[in-house]
Amino acid sequence: MNVTSPEGAPVRGTTGPDSGQPPSLPQALESLLRWREGAEVAVVGALEDISLEEEDVGRQLAEVSRQVKALAALRAEQEALRAGLGREQRRLELEAVRSCLADERRALAERNFLWNAAARLRESTLQERLADPETAALIADWERLSSTEALGSLPFSYRQARAEQRDKVWSRLAPLLAAANAPPDLRDQPALGCSVVLATEPAEGRPETLVVVIPVPATISKEWATREDDLLGFLSWRVVSVLFMLLREIDALDAPLRSVDLHGSLALTVWLGDHTVPEDLQERTLDLFQAMTAEATELEYAAVELYAMWVSPGLLATES
Amino acid sequence: MKELRDVQQRSSIGKLAQELEMHPFDLLRVVVGENLLSADLRYGPTEASRVVHAAGLEAWWDVPPRRRPGETQGQALMQAVLGAMFSRGVIEPHSARADNLFRGLDPETRAAMRRVVNALIRAGVLTSSMTAKGLSVTIPAGTLESVRSFVEEGSGGVVEVWRAL
């Protein structure tokens, strides 16, 4: 029997460690005792090893746990930072919008000054030309020749000759009248970019209000009854016309429009809560702006380039 | 054929708005809605007439309504505006542009008339609604008899509103 074997319980008829000697009970017991002592030592050693390993693993676990906690804290910190980033981005965006609108408002005011000066010059030149006896005679001729009174009773050849004469007069008058109605020409000035900023409200969910901000003074809307024509007025009317074209397209021409002061600029808010707002509202708006700028001769002559741009919903929130 | 007066200096939309005593943005709503937006935002007399017709613009006042002895300005204006609406048949389902009620008045009387009309709307004597041509007002069927009594006899429930003005 092998005393070191865990299965080494004494079994009758088997041989002991001293091979070749007949087994005797005392020896067997002695042998068992030694086996037990040896086994005990081995087990104690193993248990000590296990304890040491347990302690080690425990320390590792504590370290891992500490790391997990530290990571969780770090995550929370980063997530808070991330949430704050959104707010910060919004704040910076709003700041950028305000600042750009203010800059453009100033630049447009300067361009408007030149526009007014050019308009005054054009007007005085026109008045001089209208006062010219030759021009006055042309206008009188044209009006006389345009009169259809008693024409029906005259021969065809006479009427034809009269029409030809009228066309000749008109060909001389037309350039003068075209100049009278042409916008002031500032095309020698550097191009001036100007943003029209659009957003919907509220920040989340279904759009209920459309906000359009134009870099012109908010007073333009209130002072309409006494304002003289100027570049800022034309610019506002152009933008408002686009706005109504959009409303006509989306069958919302009855939507109420309100003018408000947004950081000094004119903001127009349109309540769309009672209408269906199409998903392609932004694209449609930009298309209409593009079509308008292609037609707006007075802006082209003023060297003003109008850009429409959408910003995040809710960014242009106006207080009611 | 264009007339000379049409092709001489044409009014801008802003000047036309001033001539028509109508906010330029309201005017733009009408001209866009009625396909009368001109390419250069300028209008000659013939085009302007079309706009006036399309918008349903009317001037109701040549002179401010007269105040009777003992009447406040608000009371005189209420009497006048309800009388004008009633005689013009501005009764539901027909309506008039809200700015027709003010056109022709001087700025001070216009402001007073606005207050009166707002008070009438708040009291339910008039109703207002937004249309594709702008804000419109009418005498609702429900208050018609009361307005009739007030206009014709100076009596009826509307008198309470009149007393408060």
CSV table of N, CA and C in Angstrom, one decimal, chain B residues 86 139-152 155-158:
chain,number,residue,atom,x,y,z
B,86,PHE,N,-72.2,97.7,-40.5
B,86,PHE,CA,-73.6,97.2,-40.7
B,86,PHE,C,-74.2,97.7,-42.0
B,139,ILE,N,-69.2,91.1,-38.3
B,139,ILE,CA,-70.1,91.0,-37.2
B,139,ILE,C,-70.7,89.6,-37.2
B,140,PRO,N,-70.4,88.8,-36.2
B,140,PRO,CA,-70.9,87.4,-36.2
B,140,PRO,C,-72.4,87.4,-36.1
B,141,ALA,N,-73.0,86.3,-36.7
B,141,ALA,CA,-74.4,86.2,-36.8
B,141,ALA,C,-75.0,86.2,-35.4
B,142,GLY,N,-74.3,85.7,-34.4
B,142,GLY,CA,-74.8,85.7,-33.0
B,142,GLY,C,-75.0,87.0,-32.4
B,143,THR,N,-74.3,88.0,-32.8
B,143,THR,CA,-74.4,89.4,-32.2
B,143,THR,C,-75.2,90.4,-33.1
B,144,LEU,N,-75.6,89.8,-34.3
B,144,LEU,CA,-76.2,90.7,-35.3
B,144,LEU,C,-77.3,91.6,-34.7
B,145,GLU,N,-78.3,90.9,-34.0
B,145,GLU,CA,-79.4,91.6,-33.5
B,145,GLU,C,-79.0,92.7,-32.5
B,146,SER,N,-78.1,92.3,-31.7
B,146,SER,CA,-77.6,93.3,-30.7
B,146,SER,C,-77.0,94.5,-31.3
B,147,VAL,N,-76.2,94.2,-32.4
B,147,VAL,CA,-75.5,95.3,-33.1
B,147,VAL,C,-76.6,96.2,-33.8
B,148,ARG,N,-77.6,95.5,-34.4
B,148,ARG,CA,-78.6,96.2,-35.1
B,148,ARG,C,-79.3,97.2,-34.1
B,149,SER,N,-79.7,96.7,-33.0
B,149,SER,CA,-80.4,97.5,-32.0
B,149,SER,C,-79.5,98.7,-31.6
B,150,PHE,N,-78.2,98.4,-31.4
B,150,PHE,CA,-77.3,99.5,-31.0
B,150,PHE,C,-77.2,100.5,-32.1
B,151,VAL,N,-77.0,100.1,-33.4
B,151,VAL,CA,-76.8,101.0,-34.5
B,151,VAL,C,-78.1,101.8,-34.8
B,152,GLU,N,-79.3,101.1,-34.7
B,152,GLU,CA,-80.5,101.8,-35.1
B,152,GLU,C,-81.2,102.5,-34.0
B,155,SER,N,-79.6,100.9,-28.4
B,155,SER,CA,-79.9,100.0,-27.3
B,155,SER,C,-79.4,98.6,-27.5
B,156,GLY,N,-79.7,97.7,-26.6
B,156,GLY,CA,-79.2,96.3,-26.8
B,156,GLY,C,-77.9,96.0,-25.9
B,157,GLY,N,-77.5,94.7,-26.0
B,157,GLY,CA,-76.4,94.3,-25.1
B,157,GLY,C,-75.1,95.0,-25.4
B,158,VAL,N,-74.9,95.5,-26.7
B,158,VAL,CA,-73.7,96.1,-27.1
B,158,VAL,C,-73.4,97.4,-26.3
